[in-house]
XYZ file of C-alpha atoms in Angstrom:
437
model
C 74.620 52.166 -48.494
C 73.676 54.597 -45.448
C 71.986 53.326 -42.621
C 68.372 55.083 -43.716
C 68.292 53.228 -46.690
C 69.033 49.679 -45.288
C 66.365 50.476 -42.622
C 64.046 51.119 -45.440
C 64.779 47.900 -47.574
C 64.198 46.225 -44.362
C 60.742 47.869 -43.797
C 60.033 47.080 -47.723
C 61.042 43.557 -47.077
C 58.915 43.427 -43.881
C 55.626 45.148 -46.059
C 55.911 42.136 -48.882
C 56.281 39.464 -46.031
C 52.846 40.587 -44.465
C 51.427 41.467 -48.284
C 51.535 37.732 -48.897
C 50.263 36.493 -45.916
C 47.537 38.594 -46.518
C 46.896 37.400 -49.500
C 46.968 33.575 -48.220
C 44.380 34.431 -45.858
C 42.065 36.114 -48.119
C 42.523 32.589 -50.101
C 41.369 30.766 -46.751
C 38.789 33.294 -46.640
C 37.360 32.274 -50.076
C 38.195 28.734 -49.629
C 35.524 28.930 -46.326
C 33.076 30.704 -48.530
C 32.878 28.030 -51.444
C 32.794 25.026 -48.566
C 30.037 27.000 -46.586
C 27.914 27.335 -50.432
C 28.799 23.933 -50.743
C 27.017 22.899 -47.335
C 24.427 24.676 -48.123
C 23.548 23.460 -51.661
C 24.193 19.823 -50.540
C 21.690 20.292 -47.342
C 18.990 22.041 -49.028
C 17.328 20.177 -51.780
C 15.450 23.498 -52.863
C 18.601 25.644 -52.671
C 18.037 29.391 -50.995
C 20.311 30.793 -54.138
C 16.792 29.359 -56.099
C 14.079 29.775 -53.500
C 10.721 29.420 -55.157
C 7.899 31.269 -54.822
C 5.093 30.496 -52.400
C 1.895 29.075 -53.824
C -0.982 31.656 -53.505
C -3.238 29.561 -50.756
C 0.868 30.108 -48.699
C 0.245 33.680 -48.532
C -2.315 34.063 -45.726
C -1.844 36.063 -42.684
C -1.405 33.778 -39.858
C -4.776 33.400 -38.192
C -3.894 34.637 -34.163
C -3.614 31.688 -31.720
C -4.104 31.190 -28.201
C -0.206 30.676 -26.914
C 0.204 28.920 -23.944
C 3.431 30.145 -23.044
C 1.911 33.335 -21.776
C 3.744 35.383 -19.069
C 2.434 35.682 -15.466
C -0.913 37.073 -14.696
C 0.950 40.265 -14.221
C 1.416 41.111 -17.897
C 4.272 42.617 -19.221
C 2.562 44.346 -21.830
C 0.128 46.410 -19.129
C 0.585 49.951 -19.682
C -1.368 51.116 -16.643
C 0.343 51.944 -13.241
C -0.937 51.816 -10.185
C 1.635 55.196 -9.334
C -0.136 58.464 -8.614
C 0.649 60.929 -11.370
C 3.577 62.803 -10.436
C 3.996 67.320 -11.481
C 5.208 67.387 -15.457
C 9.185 68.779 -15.173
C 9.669 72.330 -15.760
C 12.917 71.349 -18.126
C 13.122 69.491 -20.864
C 15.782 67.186 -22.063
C 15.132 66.355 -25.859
C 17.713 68.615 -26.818
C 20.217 66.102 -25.903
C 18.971 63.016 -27.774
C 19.396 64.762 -31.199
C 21.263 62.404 -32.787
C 18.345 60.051 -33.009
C 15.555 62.507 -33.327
C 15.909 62.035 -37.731
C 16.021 57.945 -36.994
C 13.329 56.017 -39.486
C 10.160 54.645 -38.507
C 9.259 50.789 -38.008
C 9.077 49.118 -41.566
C 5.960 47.965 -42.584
C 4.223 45.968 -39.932
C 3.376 43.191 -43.009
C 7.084 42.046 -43.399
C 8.042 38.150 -42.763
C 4.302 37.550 -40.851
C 3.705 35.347 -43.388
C 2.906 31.707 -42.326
C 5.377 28.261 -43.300
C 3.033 25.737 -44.966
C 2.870 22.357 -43.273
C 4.523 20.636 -46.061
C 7.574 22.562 -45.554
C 8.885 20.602 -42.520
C 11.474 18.186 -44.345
C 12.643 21.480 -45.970
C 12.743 23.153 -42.756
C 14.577 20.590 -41.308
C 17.632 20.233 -43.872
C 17.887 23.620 -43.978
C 17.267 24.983 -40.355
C 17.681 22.604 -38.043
C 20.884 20.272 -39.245
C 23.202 21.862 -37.322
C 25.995 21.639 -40.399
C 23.689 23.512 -42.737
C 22.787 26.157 -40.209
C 26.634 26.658 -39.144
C 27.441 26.946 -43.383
C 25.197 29.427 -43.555
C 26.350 31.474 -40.539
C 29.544 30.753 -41.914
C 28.483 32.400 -45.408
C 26.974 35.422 -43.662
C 29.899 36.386 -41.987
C 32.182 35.458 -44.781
C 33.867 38.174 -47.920
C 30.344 37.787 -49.855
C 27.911 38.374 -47.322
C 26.451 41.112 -48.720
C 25.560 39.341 -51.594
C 24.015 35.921 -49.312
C 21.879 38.482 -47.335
C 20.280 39.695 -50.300
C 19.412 36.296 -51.602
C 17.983 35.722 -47.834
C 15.643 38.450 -48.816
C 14.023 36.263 -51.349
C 11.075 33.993 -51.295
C 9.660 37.141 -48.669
C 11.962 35.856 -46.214
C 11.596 32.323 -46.519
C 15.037 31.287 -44.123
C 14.335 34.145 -41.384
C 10.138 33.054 -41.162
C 11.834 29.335 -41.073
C 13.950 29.919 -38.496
C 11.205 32.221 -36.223
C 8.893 29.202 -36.762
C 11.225 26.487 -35.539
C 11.859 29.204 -32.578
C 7.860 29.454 -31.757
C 7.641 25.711 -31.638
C 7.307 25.009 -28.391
C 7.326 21.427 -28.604
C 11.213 22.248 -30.808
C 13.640 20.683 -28.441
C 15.593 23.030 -26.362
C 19.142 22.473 -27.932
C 17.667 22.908 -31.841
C 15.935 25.780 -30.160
C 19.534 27.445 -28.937
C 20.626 26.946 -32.091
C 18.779 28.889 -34.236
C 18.767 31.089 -31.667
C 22.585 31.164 -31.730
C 22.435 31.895 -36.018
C 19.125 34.181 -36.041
C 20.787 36.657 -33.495
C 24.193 36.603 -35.559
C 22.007 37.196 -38.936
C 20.307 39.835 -37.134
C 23.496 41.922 -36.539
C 24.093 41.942 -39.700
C 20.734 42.455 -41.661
C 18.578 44.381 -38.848
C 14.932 42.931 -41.031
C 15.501 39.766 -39.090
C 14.417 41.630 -35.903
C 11.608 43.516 -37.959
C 10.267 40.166 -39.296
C 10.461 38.509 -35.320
C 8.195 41.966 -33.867
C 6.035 41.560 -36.878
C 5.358 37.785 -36.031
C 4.808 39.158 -32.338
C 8.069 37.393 -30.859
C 7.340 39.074 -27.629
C 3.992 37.203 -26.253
C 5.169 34.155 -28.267
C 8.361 33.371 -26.800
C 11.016 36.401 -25.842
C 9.074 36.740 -22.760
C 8.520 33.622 -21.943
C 12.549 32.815 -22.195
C 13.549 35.897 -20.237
C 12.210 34.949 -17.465
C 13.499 31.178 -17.335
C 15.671 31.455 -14.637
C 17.272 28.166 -14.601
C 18.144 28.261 -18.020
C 20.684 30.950 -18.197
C 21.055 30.251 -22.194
C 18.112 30.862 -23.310
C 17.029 33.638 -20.922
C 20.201 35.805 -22.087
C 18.855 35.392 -25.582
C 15.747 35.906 -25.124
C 17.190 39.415 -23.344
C 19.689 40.065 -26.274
C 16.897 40.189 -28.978
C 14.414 42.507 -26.838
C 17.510 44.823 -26.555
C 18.211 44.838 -30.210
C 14.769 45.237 -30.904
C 14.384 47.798 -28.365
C 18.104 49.254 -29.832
C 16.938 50.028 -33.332
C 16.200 54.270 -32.584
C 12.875 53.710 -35.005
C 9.808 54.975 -33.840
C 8.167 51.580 -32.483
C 4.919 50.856 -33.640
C 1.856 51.013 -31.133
C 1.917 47.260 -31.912
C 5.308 46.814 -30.267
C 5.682 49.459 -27.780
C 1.711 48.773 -26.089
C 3.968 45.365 -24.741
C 6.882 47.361 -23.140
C 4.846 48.032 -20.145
C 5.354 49.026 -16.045
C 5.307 45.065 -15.280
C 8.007 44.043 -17.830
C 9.744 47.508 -16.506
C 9.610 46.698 -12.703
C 10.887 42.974 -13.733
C 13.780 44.103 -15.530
C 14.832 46.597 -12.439
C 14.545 44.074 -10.034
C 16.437 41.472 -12.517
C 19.416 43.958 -13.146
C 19.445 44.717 -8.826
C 19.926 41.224 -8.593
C 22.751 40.451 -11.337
C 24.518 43.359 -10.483
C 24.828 41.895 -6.332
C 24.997 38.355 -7.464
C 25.995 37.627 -10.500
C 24.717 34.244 -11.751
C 28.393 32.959 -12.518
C 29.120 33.735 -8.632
C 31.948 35.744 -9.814
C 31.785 39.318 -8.417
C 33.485 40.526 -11.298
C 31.110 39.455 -13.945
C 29.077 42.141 -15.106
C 27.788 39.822 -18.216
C 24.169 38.872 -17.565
C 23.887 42.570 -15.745
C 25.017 44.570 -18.852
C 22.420 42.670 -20.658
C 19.463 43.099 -19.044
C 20.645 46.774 -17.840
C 20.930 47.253 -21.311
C 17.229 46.258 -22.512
C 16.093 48.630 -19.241
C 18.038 51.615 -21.039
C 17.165 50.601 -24.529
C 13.395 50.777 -23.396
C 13.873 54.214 -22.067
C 15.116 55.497 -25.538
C 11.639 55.612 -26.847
C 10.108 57.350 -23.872
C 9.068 60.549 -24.953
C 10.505 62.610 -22.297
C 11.017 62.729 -18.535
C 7.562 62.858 -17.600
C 6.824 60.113 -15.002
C 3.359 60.096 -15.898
C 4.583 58.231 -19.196
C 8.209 57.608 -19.197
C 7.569 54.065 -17.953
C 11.474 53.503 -16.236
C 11.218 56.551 -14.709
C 8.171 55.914 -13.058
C 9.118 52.698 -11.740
C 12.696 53.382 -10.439
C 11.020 56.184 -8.800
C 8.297 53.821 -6.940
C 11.113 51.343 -5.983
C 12.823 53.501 -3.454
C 14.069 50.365 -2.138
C 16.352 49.906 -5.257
C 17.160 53.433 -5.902
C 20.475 53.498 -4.046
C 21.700 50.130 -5.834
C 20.083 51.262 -9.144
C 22.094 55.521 -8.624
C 25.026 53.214 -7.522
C 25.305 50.742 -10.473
C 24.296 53.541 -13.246
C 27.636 55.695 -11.607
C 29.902 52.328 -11.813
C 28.862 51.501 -15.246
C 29.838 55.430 -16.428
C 32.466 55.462 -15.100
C 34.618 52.349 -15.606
C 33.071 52.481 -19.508
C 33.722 48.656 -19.769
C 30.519 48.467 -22.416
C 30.391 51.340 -24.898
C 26.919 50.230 -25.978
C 25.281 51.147 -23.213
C 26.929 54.483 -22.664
C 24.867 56.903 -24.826
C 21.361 55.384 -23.416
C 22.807 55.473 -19.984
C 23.916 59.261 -20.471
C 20.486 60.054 -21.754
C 18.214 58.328 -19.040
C 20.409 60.340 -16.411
C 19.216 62.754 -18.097
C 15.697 62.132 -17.665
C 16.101 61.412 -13.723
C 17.815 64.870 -13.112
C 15.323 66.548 -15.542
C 12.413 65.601 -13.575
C 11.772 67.486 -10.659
C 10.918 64.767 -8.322
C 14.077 62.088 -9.461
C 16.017 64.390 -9.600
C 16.295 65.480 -5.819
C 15.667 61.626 -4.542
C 17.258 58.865 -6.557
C 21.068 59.493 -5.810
C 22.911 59.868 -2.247
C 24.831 63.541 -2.120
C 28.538 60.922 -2.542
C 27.281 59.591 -5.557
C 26.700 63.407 -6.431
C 30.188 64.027 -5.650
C 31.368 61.029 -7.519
C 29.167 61.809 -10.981
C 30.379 65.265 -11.129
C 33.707 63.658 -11.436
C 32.813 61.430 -14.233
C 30.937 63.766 -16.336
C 33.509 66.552 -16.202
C 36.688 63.919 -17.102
C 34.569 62.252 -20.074
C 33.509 65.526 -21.717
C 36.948 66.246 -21.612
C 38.283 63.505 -22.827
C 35.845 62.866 -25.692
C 35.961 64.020 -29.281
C 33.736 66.496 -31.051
C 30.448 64.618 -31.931
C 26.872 63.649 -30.657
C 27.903 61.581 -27.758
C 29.655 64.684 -26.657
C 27.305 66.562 -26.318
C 24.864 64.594 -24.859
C 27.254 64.184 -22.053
C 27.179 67.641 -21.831
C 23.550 67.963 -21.816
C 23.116 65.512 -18.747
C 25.761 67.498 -16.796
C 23.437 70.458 -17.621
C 20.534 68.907 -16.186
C 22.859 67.542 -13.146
C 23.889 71.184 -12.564
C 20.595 72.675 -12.388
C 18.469 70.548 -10.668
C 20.190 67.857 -9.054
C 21.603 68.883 -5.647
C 25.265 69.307 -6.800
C 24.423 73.216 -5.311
C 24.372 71.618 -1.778
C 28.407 70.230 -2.114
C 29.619 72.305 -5.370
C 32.051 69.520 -5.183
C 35.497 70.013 -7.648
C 32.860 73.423 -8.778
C 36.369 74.572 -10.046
C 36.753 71.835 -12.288
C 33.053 72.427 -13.882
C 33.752 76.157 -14.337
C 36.606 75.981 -16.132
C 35.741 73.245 -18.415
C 32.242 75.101 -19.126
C 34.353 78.251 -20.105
C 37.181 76.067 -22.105
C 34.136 74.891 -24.202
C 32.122 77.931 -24.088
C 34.920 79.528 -26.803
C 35.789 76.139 -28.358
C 35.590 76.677 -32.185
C 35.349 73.568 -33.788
C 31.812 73.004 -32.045
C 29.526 75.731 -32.339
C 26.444 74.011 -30.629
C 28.703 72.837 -27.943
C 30.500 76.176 -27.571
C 26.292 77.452 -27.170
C 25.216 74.897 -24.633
C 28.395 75.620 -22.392
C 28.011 79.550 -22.509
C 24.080 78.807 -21.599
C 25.033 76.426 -18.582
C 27.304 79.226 -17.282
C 24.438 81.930 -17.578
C 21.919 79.458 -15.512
C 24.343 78.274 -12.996
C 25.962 81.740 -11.450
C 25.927 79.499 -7.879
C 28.993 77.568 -9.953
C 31.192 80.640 -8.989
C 30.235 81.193 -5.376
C 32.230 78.459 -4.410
């Protein structure tokens, strides 16, 4: 027997080894599933495989209530600003956000707003709040069926996700039940986005995200509280005037200010941790994907980080660190497209960065487009490095110009991208200063 073929009875032999452990761990796998249906059965006397309907006089819309949890007297949801209006750009960025210009709009505004009868408490409780029922079911939605346990959550109009919102509105729920659901509701979310549909429908933001967010001395719930507004805010749908009214200058500023601070201290007291930062960075930039262009007369993070001049170097600073070390890919395509914004507005564009962190962008844009693969996030990066180019002022330095030209012309004939072979040829007929250098 040659040496190939006892190479390749070894590499069969290795193949069936891993085969079978495979196949023991997908019998762990299902072994989980049927404990986790067990738990659930055994803690829920009416079982959510069998939810039954709601009696008619259930059905009512929830009559509004005063809450008394409300933020500050400064409300987050104020949309007016005290800035003066600022000239409209003459260039316009949309171009680059095309990969979420075809997203769907908000689902119906009716879904999960349903209220939970009073007599549903001891129901609520053995299925909600006993911590070994809620972990089985967590359990079950991340196991091999989940797909199918999701679309028995559906049932009932929602019956488990309106439970677990109302437990979370309670504000006499103790703190620790509170984290809890917290804990499962955010991991159902990610996988079955209605669960954030169903918490903006029940108006989650006046009722309690706001509140959390801005409990400073409890870290917990104040990063969840921040993790659902970013998911909700995450979505690409067209918000409806219901949701997006609430996103206003105050909640804006407050998030700025918050991010400033994380980013110099971080809450841990390591210097290293970027955890709590990324998070509320990431709501800011989520926020800013809905603004309808890079008009600071309603682009609401524009207009802000260009009133607090004061944080503009830390805010240009942190935005250049996060693009370049690329540490969280999430927030990378809302990043690239609200540098967009700030160089496509003629005002932002001239003021918010020093001429080093010029130097230092240039660098990063020119080494990602490079080094990323055909697609949308490709050529969004491009489309920020055209605003950069043009109206930034890169002209002043025409630092590693060079570099810029000869990627612009590398792409400019690149085949396997038409649109991207189209934007680069157009950046090299607006920018004829590139070649002075």
């Amino acid at each position: 027997m040659d040496e190939y073929t006892k190479r390749l009875e070894r590499r069969v032999n290795t193949l069936e080894s891993e085969l079978e452990e495979l196949r023991a761990h997908v019998g762990v796998l299902r072994a989980h599933l049927r404990e986790a249906t067990d738990a659930i059965r055994h803690f829920a006397p009416v079982s959510i495989f069998n939810l039954t309907p709601l009696e008619p006089h259930m059905g009512r819309k929830e009559t509004p209530r005063a809450h008394t949890s409300e933020p500050p007297a400064e409300s987050f949801g104020s949309t007016h600003s005290s800035e003066p209006p600022v000239d409209k750009p003459q260039t316009d960025n949309t171009a680059v956000m095309d990969h979420t210009t075809q997203q769907p709009t908000w689902p119906s505004e009716d879904i999960g707003v349903a209220p939970i009868h009073p007599d549903e408490t001891a129901r609520i409780h053995e299925q909600v709040i006993e911590p070994v029922a809620l972990q089985a079911m967590v359990k079950a939605v991340l196991g091999a069926h989940a797909a199918e346990i999701l679309e028995m959550l559906n049932e009932d109009d929602y019956w488990m996700i309106r439970a677990m919102a109302s437990v979370i509105e309670d504000g006499n729920q103790e703190r620790d039940v509170r984290v809890r659901v917290l804990d499962a509701l955010f991991i159902i979310g990610q996988q079955h986005e209605i669960v954030f549909t169903i918490l903006m429908n029940r108006g989650a933001l006046t009722k309690w995200i706001y509140t959390d967010m801005q409990n400073e001395e409890d870290l917990e719930l104040m990063r969840l509280a921040l993790c659902f507004l970013s998911k909700i805010c995450s979505t690409h749908k067209t918000l409806p005037p219901s949701v997006s009214s609430k996103l206003g200058y105050n909640l804006v500023e407050y998030l700025i200010e918050l991010t400033q601070r994380f980013y110099n201290f971080p809450p841990s007291g390591d210097p290293d941790d970027s955890h709590m930062r990324d998070i509320t960075l990431s709501v800011l930039l989520n926020i800013n994907i809905h603004a309808p262009n890079n008009d600071v007369t309603e682009n609401k993070v524009l207009n802000k980080l260009m009133a607090m001049t004061e944080a503009n170097s830390d805010m240009g600073q942190l935005f250049i660190t996060v693009l370049n070390r690329a540490e969280n890919e999430e927030l990378l395509p809302p990043l690239v497209k609200l540098l967009s914004d700030i160089f496509a507005n003629p005002v932002t564009s001239k003021g918010f960065f020093f001429k080093n962190d010029l130097r230092v962008l240039v660098e990063v844009l020119v080494r990602t487009i490079t080094d990323l693969v055909d697609g949308p996030l490709r050529r969004l990066y491009l489309g920020a490095l055209e605003q950069f180019l043009i109206n930034s002022e890169y002209r002043d330095t025409l630092h590693r110009a060079d570099d810029v030209v000869a990627l612009l012309n590398t792409l400019s004939v690149y085949p396997d991208d038409p649109e991207l072979a189209a934007k680069a040829r157009a950046i090299l007929e607006t920018c004829p200063f590139l070649h002075s250098n």
